[in-house]
mmCIF file of C-alpha atoms and ligand atoms in Angstrom:
data_model
loop_
_atom_site.group_PDB
_atom_site.id
_atom_site.type_symbol
_atom_site.label_atom_id
_atom_site.label_comp_id
_atom_site.label_asym_id
_atom_site.label_seq_id
_atom_site.Cartn_x
_atom_site.Cartn_y
_atom_site.Cartn_z
ATOM 1 C CA UNK A 978 76.447 96.970 155.906
ATOM 2 C CA UNK A 979 76.638 100.640 156.581
ATOM 3 C CA UNK A 980 79.693 102.787 155.415
ATOM 4 C CA UNK A 981 81.883 103.758 158.496
ATOM 5 C CA UNK A 982 81.899 107.502 158.919
ATOM 6 C CA UNK A 983 85.542 107.987 158.330
ATOM 7 C CA UNK A 984 85.486 106.342 154.825
ATOM 8 C CA UNK A 985 84.789 108.406 151.764
ATOM 9 C CA UNK A 986 82.116 107.372 149.248
ATOM 10 C CA UNK A 987 84.776 106.512 146.641
ATOM 11 C CA UNK A 988 86.812 104.435 149.019
ATOM 12 C CA UNK A 989 83.631 102.652 150.266
ATOM 13 C CA UNK A 990 82.745 101.692 146.637
ATOM 14 C CA UNK A 991 86.363 100.422 146.071
ATOM 15 C CA UNK A 992 86.193 98.342 149.358
ATOM 16 C CA UNK A 993 82.769 96.881 148.483
ATOM 17 C CA UNK A 994 84.313 95.847 145.009
ATOM 18 C CA UNK A 995 87.277 94.282 146.535
ATOM 19 C CA UNK A 996 85.800 92.483 149.654
ATOM 20 C CA UNK A 997 82.646 90.206 149.699
ATOM 21 C CA UNK A 998 80.116 90.342 152.522
ATOM 22 C CA UNK A 999 81.873 88.378 155.338
ATOM 23 C CA UNK A 1000 85.216 89.707 154.560
ATOM 24 C CA UNK A 1001 83.725 93.293 154.549
ATOM 25 C CA UNK A 1002 82.469 92.933 157.982
ATOM 26 C CA UNK A 1003 86.134 92.244 159.084
ATOM 27 C CA UNK A 1004 87.366 95.139 157.058
ATOM 28 C CA UNK A 1005 84.909 97.555 158.702
ATOM 29 C CA UNK A 1006 85.917 96.448 162.205
ATOM 30 C CA UNK A 1007 89.667 97.146 161.260
ATOM 31 C CA UNK A 1008 88.577 100.558 159.915
ATOM 32 C CA UNK A 1009 86.828 101.399 163.210
ATOM 33 C CA UNK A 1010 90.255 100.636 164.944
ATOM 34 C CA UNK A 1011 91.854 103.273 162.628
ATOM 35 C CA UNK A 1012 93.585 100.666 160.509
ATOM 36 C CA UNK A 1013 94.466 102.684 157.203
ATOM 37 C CA UNK A 1014 91.843 102.345 154.393
ATOM 38 C CA UNK A 1015 94.590 102.666 151.890
ATOM 39 C CA UNK A 1016 96.270 99.411 152.950
ATOM 40 C CA UNK A 1017 92.767 97.683 152.541
ATOM 41 C CA UNK A 1018 92.293 99.207 149.030
ATOM 42 C CA UNK A 1019 95.963 98.415 148.138
ATOM 43 C CA UNK A 1020 96.726 101.581 146.174
ATOM 44 C CA UNK A 1021 96.563 105.478 146.535
ATOM 45 C CA UNK A 1022 96.247 108.215 143.947
ATOM 46 C CA UNK A 1023 99.371 110.279 143.957
ATOM 47 C CA UNK A 1024 99.343 113.124 141.412
ATOM 48 C CA UNK A 1025 97.041 111.184 139.220
ATOM 49 C CA UNK A 1026 99.312 107.988 139.260
ATOM 50 C CA UNK A 1027 97.963 104.803 140.829
ATOM 51 C CA UNK A 1028 100.634 103.868 143.588
ATOM 52 C CA UNK A 1029 100.441 100.384 145.142
ATOM 53 C CA UNK A 1030 100.738 100.542 149.029
ATOM 54 C CA UNK A 1031 101.188 97.571 151.500
ATOM 55 C CA UNK A 1032 101.265 97.120 155.273
ATOM 56 C CA UNK A 1033 105.011 97.680 156.345
ATOM 57 C CA UNK A 1034 105.555 100.709 153.939
ATOM 58 C CA UNK A 1035 104.645 104.271 154.579
ATOM 59 C CA UNK A 1036 101.410 105.414 152.809
ATOM 60 C CA UNK A 1037 102.171 108.483 150.525
ATOM 61 C CA UNK A 1038 100.751 111.652 151.965
ATOM 62 C CA UNK A 1039 99.087 114.394 150.065
ATOM 63 C CA UNK A 1040 101.726 116.952 151.135
ATOM 64 C CA UNK A 1041 104.284 114.945 149.364
ATOM 65 C CA UNK A 1042 102.605 115.607 146.139
ATOM 66 C CA UNK A 1043 103.525 119.334 146.762
ATOM 67 C CA UNK A 1044 107.309 118.377 147.074
ATOM 68 C CA UNK A 1045 107.201 116.644 143.739
ATOM 69 C CA UNK A 1046 105.227 119.552 142.013
ATOM 70 C CA UNK A 1047 107.587 122.179 143.397
ATOM 71 C CA UNK A 1048 110.693 120.075 142.370
ATOM 72 C CA UNK A 1049 109.412 119.478 138.918
ATOM 73 C CA UNK A 1050 108.815 123.180 138.535
ATOM 74 C CA UNK A 1051 112.264 124.030 139.841
ATOM 75 C CA UNK A 1052 113.969 121.502 137.340
ATOM 76 C CA UNK A 1053 112.078 122.811 134.424
ATOM 77 C CA UNK A 1054 112.986 126.511 135.375
ATOM 78 C CA UNK A 1055 116.639 125.623 135.856
ATOM 79 C CA UNK A 1056 116.750 123.561 132.690
ATOM 80 C CA UNK A 1057 117.904 120.458 134.821
ATOM 81 C CA UNK A 1058 115.696 118.003 133.061
ATOM 82 C CA UNK A 1059 118.458 115.274 132.295
ATOM 83 C CA UNK A 1060 120.247 115.191 135.666
ATOM 84 C CA UNK A 1061 121.315 112.471 138.053
ATOM 85 C CA UNK A 1062 119.022 112.244 140.982
ATOM 86 C CA UNK A 1063 119.331 110.744 144.480
ATOM 87 C CA UNK A 1064 115.976 109.918 146.256
ATOM 88 C CA UNK A 1065 116.453 109.092 149.958
ATOM 89 C CA UNK A 1066 113.961 107.060 151.690
ATOM 90 C CA UNK A 1067 111.828 106.046 148.657
ATOM 91 C CA UNK A 1068 109.009 104.195 150.531
ATOM 92 C CA UNK A 1069 106.462 103.160 147.827
ATOM 93 C CA UNK A 1070 108.736 104.841 145.221
ATOM 94 C CA UNK A 1071 105.959 107.497 144.604
ATOM 95 C CA UNK A 1072 108.444 110.315 144.280
ATOM 96 C CA UNK A 1073 110.900 108.746 141.701
ATOM 97 C CA UNK A 1074 107.940 107.030 139.627
ATOM 98 C CA UNK A 1075 106.388 110.365 139.248
ATOM 99 C CA UNK A 1076 109.682 112.186 138.702
ATOM 100 C CA UNK A 1077 110.618 109.695 135.996
ATOM 101 C CA UNK A 1078 107.266 109.725 134.169
ATOM 102 C CA UNK A 1079 107.177 113.546 134.016
ATOM 103 C CA UNK A 1080 110.922 114.060 133.014
ATOM 104 C CA UNK A 1081 111.922 110.690 131.347
ATOM 105 C CA UNK A 1082 115.609 111.835 130.987
ATOM 106 C CA UNK A 1083 116.394 111.942 134.672
ATOM 107 C CA UNK A 1084 118.697 109.124 135.966
ATOM 108 C CA UNK A 1085 117.287 108.300 139.386
ATOM 109 C CA UNK A 1086 118.672 106.225 142.163
ATOM 110 C CA UNK A 1087 116.371 105.488 145.191
ATOM 111 C CA UNK A 1088 117.426 103.986 148.419
ATOM 112 C CA UNK A 1089 115.511 102.719 151.499
ATOM 113 C CA UNK A 1090 116.518 100.874 154.736
ATOM 114 C CA UNK A 1091 113.329 98.836 154.400
ATOM 115 C CA UNK A 1092 113.521 95.730 152.163
ATOM 116 C CA UNK A 1093 109.736 95.620 151.736
ATOM 117 C CA UNK A 1094 109.722 99.217 150.715
ATOM 118 C CA UNK A 1095 112.404 98.516 147.920
ATOM 119 C CA UNK A 1096 110.278 95.497 146.766
ATOM 120 C CA UNK A 1097 107.130 97.638 146.557
ATOM 121 C CA UNK A 1098 108.871 100.563 144.792
ATOM 122 C CA UNK A 1099 110.185 98.164 142.105
ATOM 123 C CA UNK A 1100 106.711 96.977 141.499
ATOM 124 C CA UNK A 1101 105.375 100.551 141.219
ATOM 125 C CA UNK A 1102 108.116 101.491 138.856
ATOM 126 C CA UNK A 1103 107.473 98.310 136.670
ATOM 127 C CA UNK A 1104 103.757 99.181 136.677
ATOM 128 C CA UNK A 1105 104.629 102.437 134.964
ATOM 129 C CA UNK A 1106 107.461 100.855 132.992
ATOM 130 C CA UNK A 1107 110.074 103.284 134.344
ATOM 131 C CA UNK A 1108 113.801 102.465 135.015
ATOM 132 C CA UNK A 1109 115.037 103.494 138.459
ATOM 133 C CA UNK A 1110 118.047 102.325 140.238
ATOM 134 C CA UNK A 1111 116.615 100.931 143.564
ATOM 135 C CA UNK A 1112 119.164 100.136 146.312
ATOM 136 C CA UNK A 1113 118.368 98.573 149.766
ATOM 137 C CA UNK A 1114 120.648 100.822 151.871
ATOM 138 C CA UNK A 1115 120.817 102.714 155.126
ATOM 139 C CA UNK A 1116 121.549 106.336 154.140
ATOM 140 C CA UNK A 1117 124.000 106.610 157.097
ATOM 141 C CA UNK A 1118 126.136 103.875 155.359
ATOM 142 C CA UNK A 1119 125.609 105.094 151.829
ATOM 143 C CA UNK A 1120 128.736 105.752 149.800
ATOM 144 C CA UNK A 1121 127.738 106.745 146.375
ATOM 145 C CA UNK A 1122 130.143 106.244 143.421
ATOM 146 C CA UNK A 1123 128.467 108.960 141.180
ATOM 147 C CA UNK A 1124 127.649 112.480 141.923
ATOM 148 C CA UNK A 1125 124.012 113.769 141.768
ATOM 149 C CA UNK A 1126 122.512 117.090 140.771
ATOM 150 C CA UNK A 1127 119.321 116.712 142.830
ATOM 151 C CA UNK A 1128 118.945 115.138 146.162
ATOM 152 C CA UNK A 1129 115.276 114.723 147.168
ATOM 153 C CA UNK A 1130 114.016 113.300 150.320
ATOM 154 C CA UNK A 1131 110.928 112.943 152.598
ATOM 155 C CA UNK A 1132 112.863 111.554 155.400
ATOM 156 C CA UNK A 1133 111.484 110.558 158.815
ATOM 157 C CA UNK A 1134 111.005 113.823 160.677
ATOM 158 C CA UNK A 1135 108.606 113.433 163.481
ATOM 159 C CA UNK A 1136 110.175 114.101 167.037
ATOM 160 C CA UNK A 1137 109.683 111.365 169.521
ATOM 161 C CA UNK A 1138 107.607 113.569 171.741
ATOM 162 C CA UNK A 1139 105.317 114.911 169.052
ATOM 163 C CA UNK A 1140 101.687 114.018 169.246
ATOM 164 C CA UNK A 1141 100.622 111.790 166.133
ATOM 165 C CA UNK A 1142 97.351 110.832 164.836
ATOM 166 C CA UNK A 1143 95.850 107.137 165.768
ATOM 167 C CA UNK A 1144 96.300 105.644 162.220
ATOM 168 C CA UNK A 1145 100.176 106.070 162.466
ATOM 169 C CA UNK A 1146 100.278 102.973 164.769
ATOM 170 C CA UNK A 1147 99.841 100.731 161.831
ATOM 171 C CA UNK A 1148 102.699 102.288 159.792
ATOM 172 C CA UNK A 1149 106.369 101.626 160.208
ATOM 173 C CA UNK A 1150 107.931 103.673 162.936
ATOM 174 C CA UNK A 1151 111.200 104.052 161.316
ATOM 175 C CA UNK A 1152 109.520 105.763 158.407
ATOM 176 C CA UNK A 1153 108.136 108.339 160.727
ATOM 177 C CA UNK A 1154 110.309 109.205 163.677
ATOM 178 C CA UNK A 1155 113.775 110.765 163.879
ATOM 179 C CA UNK A 1156 116.118 111.539 166.711
ATOM 180 C CA UNK A 1157 117.606 114.843 167.447
ATOM 181 C CA UNK A 1158 114.108 116.551 167.522
ATOM 182 C CA UNK A 1159 113.297 115.210 164.113
ATOM 183 C CA UNK A 1160 116.436 116.759 162.423
ATOM 184 C CA UNK A 1161 118.740 113.787 162.291
ATOM 185 C CA UNK A 1162 118.193 112.993 158.553
ATOM 186 C CA UNK A 1163 118.211 116.545 157.326
ATOM 187 C CA UNK A 1164 121.386 117.396 159.101
ATOM 188 C CA UNK A 1165 123.385 114.350 157.823
ATOM 189 C CA UNK A 1166 122.062 114.600 154.286
ATOM 190 C CA UNK A 1167 122.721 118.461 154.065
ATOM 191 C CA UNK A 1168 126.123 118.008 155.377
ATOM 192 C CA UNK A 1169 127.241 114.779 153.799
ATOM 193 C CA UNK A 1170 125.419 115.789 150.494
ATOM 194 C CA UNK A 1171 128.279 118.215 149.829
ATOM 195 C CA UNK A 1172 130.445 115.178 148.944
ATOM 196 C CA UNK A 1173 127.606 113.499 146.899
ATOM 197 C CA UNK A 1174 126.712 116.397 144.578
ATOM 198 C CA UNK A 1175 127.809 118.142 141.329
ATOM 199 C CA UNK A 1176 128.832 121.678 141.566
ATOM 200 C CA UNK A 1177 125.401 123.006 140.428
ATOM 201 C CA UNK A 1178 122.805 121.074 142.693
ATOM 202 C CA UNK A 1179 119.630 121.168 144.401
ATOM 203 C CA UNK A 1180 118.416 119.651 147.675
ATOM 204 C CA UNK A 1181 114.656 119.307 147.814
ATOM 205 C CA UNK A 1182 113.175 118.209 151.216
ATOM 206 C CA UNK A 1183 109.746 117.781 152.729
ATOM 207 C CA UNK A 1184 109.930 119.093 156.253
ATOM 208 C CA UNK A 1185 107.742 119.183 159.289
ATOM 209 C CA UNK A 1186 105.786 122.541 159.623
ATOM 210 C CA UNK A 1187 107.775 123.856 162.664
ATOM 211 C CA UNK A 1188 111.314 122.875 161.359
ATOM 212 C CA UNK A 1189 111.701 125.466 158.459
ATOM 213 C CA UNK A 1190 113.383 128.367 160.493
ATOM 214 C CA UNK A 1191 116.034 126.032 162.068
ATOM 215 C CA UNK A 1192 116.809 124.127 158.664
ATOM 216 C CA UNK A 1193 117.138 127.365 156.685
ATOM 217 C CA UNK A 1194 119.719 128.571 159.144
ATOM 218 C CA UNK A 1195 121.494 125.104 159.313
ATOM 219 C CA UNK A 1196 121.705 124.940 155.481
ATOM 220 C CA UNK A 1197 122.911 128.531 155.208
ATOM 221 C CA UNK A 1198 125.822 127.736 157.468
ATOM 222 C CA UNK A 1199 126.843 124.912 155.338
ATOM 223 C CA UNK A 1200 126.069 126.429 151.929
ATOM 224 C CA UNK A 1201 126.601 130.231 152.422
ATOM 225 C CA UNK A 1202 126.121 131.077 148.790
ATOM 226 C CA UNK A 1203 123.154 128.938 148.156
ATOM 227 C CA UNK A 1204 119.627 130.262 147.432
ATOM 228 C CA UNK A 1205 117.622 128.671 150.363
ATOM 229 C CA UNK A 1206 113.847 128.729 150.164
ATOM 230 C CA UNK A 1207 111.189 127.434 152.593
ATOM 231 C CA UNK A 1208 107.865 126.841 150.784
ATOM 232 C CA UNK A 1209 104.426 126.498 152.272
ATOM 233 C CA UNK A 1210 101.776 123.770 151.515
ATOM 234 C CA UNK A 1211 98.226 124.538 150.653
ATOM 235 C CA UNK A 1212 97.392 125.109 154.240
ATOM 236 C CA UNK A 1213 99.951 127.798 154.565
ATOM 237 C CA UNK A 1214 102.388 125.713 156.704
ATOM 238 C CA UNK A 1215 106.132 125.659 156.104
ATOM 239 C CA UNK A 1216 106.517 122.226 154.389
ATOM 240 C CA UNK A 1217 109.368 122.144 151.782
ATOM 241 C CA UNK A 1218 113.050 123.272 151.835
ATOM 242 C CA UNK A 1219 114.958 123.961 148.847
ATOM 243 C CA UNK A 1220 118.686 124.614 148.800
ATOM 244 C CA UNK A 1221 119.860 125.772 145.382
ATOM 245 C CA UNK A 1222 123.456 125.787 144.453
ATOM 246 C CA UNK A 1223 124.139 127.461 141.232
HETATM 247 C C1 LIG B 2157 108.474 109.480 155.456
HETATM 248 S S1 LIG B 2157 108.960 108.119 154.627
HETATM 249 C C2 LIG B 2157 108.816 108.561 153.032
HETATM 250 C C3 LIG B 2157 108.531 107.591 151.898
HETATM 251 C C4 LIG B 2157 108.209 108.092 150.538
HETATM 252 N N1 LIG B 2157 109.409 108.706 150.018
HETATM 253 C C5 LIG B 2157 107.063 108.997 150.601
HETATM 254 O O1 LIG B 2157 107.246 110.299 150.504
HETATM 255 O O2 LIG B 2157 105.838 108.584 150.650
HETATM 256 C C6 LIG B 2157 110.630 107.751 154.996
HETATM 257 C C7 LIG B 2157 111.296 106.612 154.349
HETATM 258 O O3 LIG B 2157 112.718 106.637 154.785
HETATM 259 C C8 LIG B 2157 113.045 105.302 154.994
HETATM 260 N N2 LIG B 2157 114.228 105.372 155.916
HETATM 261 C C9 LIG B 2157 114.057 105.429 157.225
HETATM 262 N N3 LIG B 2157 115.429 105.442 157.728
HETATM 263 C C10 LIG B 2157 116.225 105.130 156.650
HETATM 264 C C11 LIG B 2157 117.718 105.119 156.602
HETATM 265 N N4 LIG B 2157 118.391 105.199 157.642
HETATM 266 N N5 LIG B 2157 118.152 104.937 155.330
HETATM 267 C C12 LIG B 2157 117.388 104.830 154.262
HETATM 268 N N6 LIG B 2157 116.065 104.980 154.282
HETATM 269 C C13 LIG B 2157 115.427 105.238 155.491
HETATM 270 C C14 LIG B 2157 111.884 104.710 155.573
HETATM 271 O O4 LIG B 2157 111.946 103.210 155.412
HETATM 272 C C15 LIG B 2157 110.662 105.137 154.740
HETATM 273 O O5 LIG B 2157 110.360 104.528 153.753
#
């Protein structure tokens, strides 16, 4: 059986280890229809950590590693390594698992509207033996009891009219698309977050590459004294928004 052109050598090796001849034929047919290879392998490498993935839960993207790296640097710089964290839309749990492994004194709560995501995120946390408070919850109904010093989120942010790649059709739509030109989650979290945060706090978001300018202004209107930074990814596209309230 020949390797499909859109599969890397490493992924092909993993697939051949996992699936025997007859099954591998079926797997190749699925890949030819753009079914994500990661679902077939069952895990991805996220910042050197093996994260389980499963159909029904969004596959972690490479760009999100940048969000976690930038946030870890910021927390170290600001000496905020033992704070309370709220992670909104946890998916596989890749963000809180890596944060907790890198800074074990963080107290992290992670929420997601998707039950399958919470179940998978729990298994990723237990695989790395880290304690994270996972809650199955819609962020628009969330009423936290505690205050957080970091709110981190890679929420759904793709506008309904934006063109997307073919692989996305196998991933959950409610992990990807957002109303209000993709801004619905950011606007709600930035505004509502005022009640949810300690005086000194950070908001860290992954954003779509055309959303930085609008979001910077939106955040400035709500937090006029904050330091607001839009950072680029390795392809020089606006990708991360940080609101720092000191
Ligand atoms: C872009 S994915 C990010 C997943 C993961 N954090 C990552 O970076 O790979 C967005 C996540 O938000 C969750 N989500 C969507 N709407 C939500 C809501 N109203 N409340 C809570 N979580 C929501 C989805 O289920 C999905 O897991």
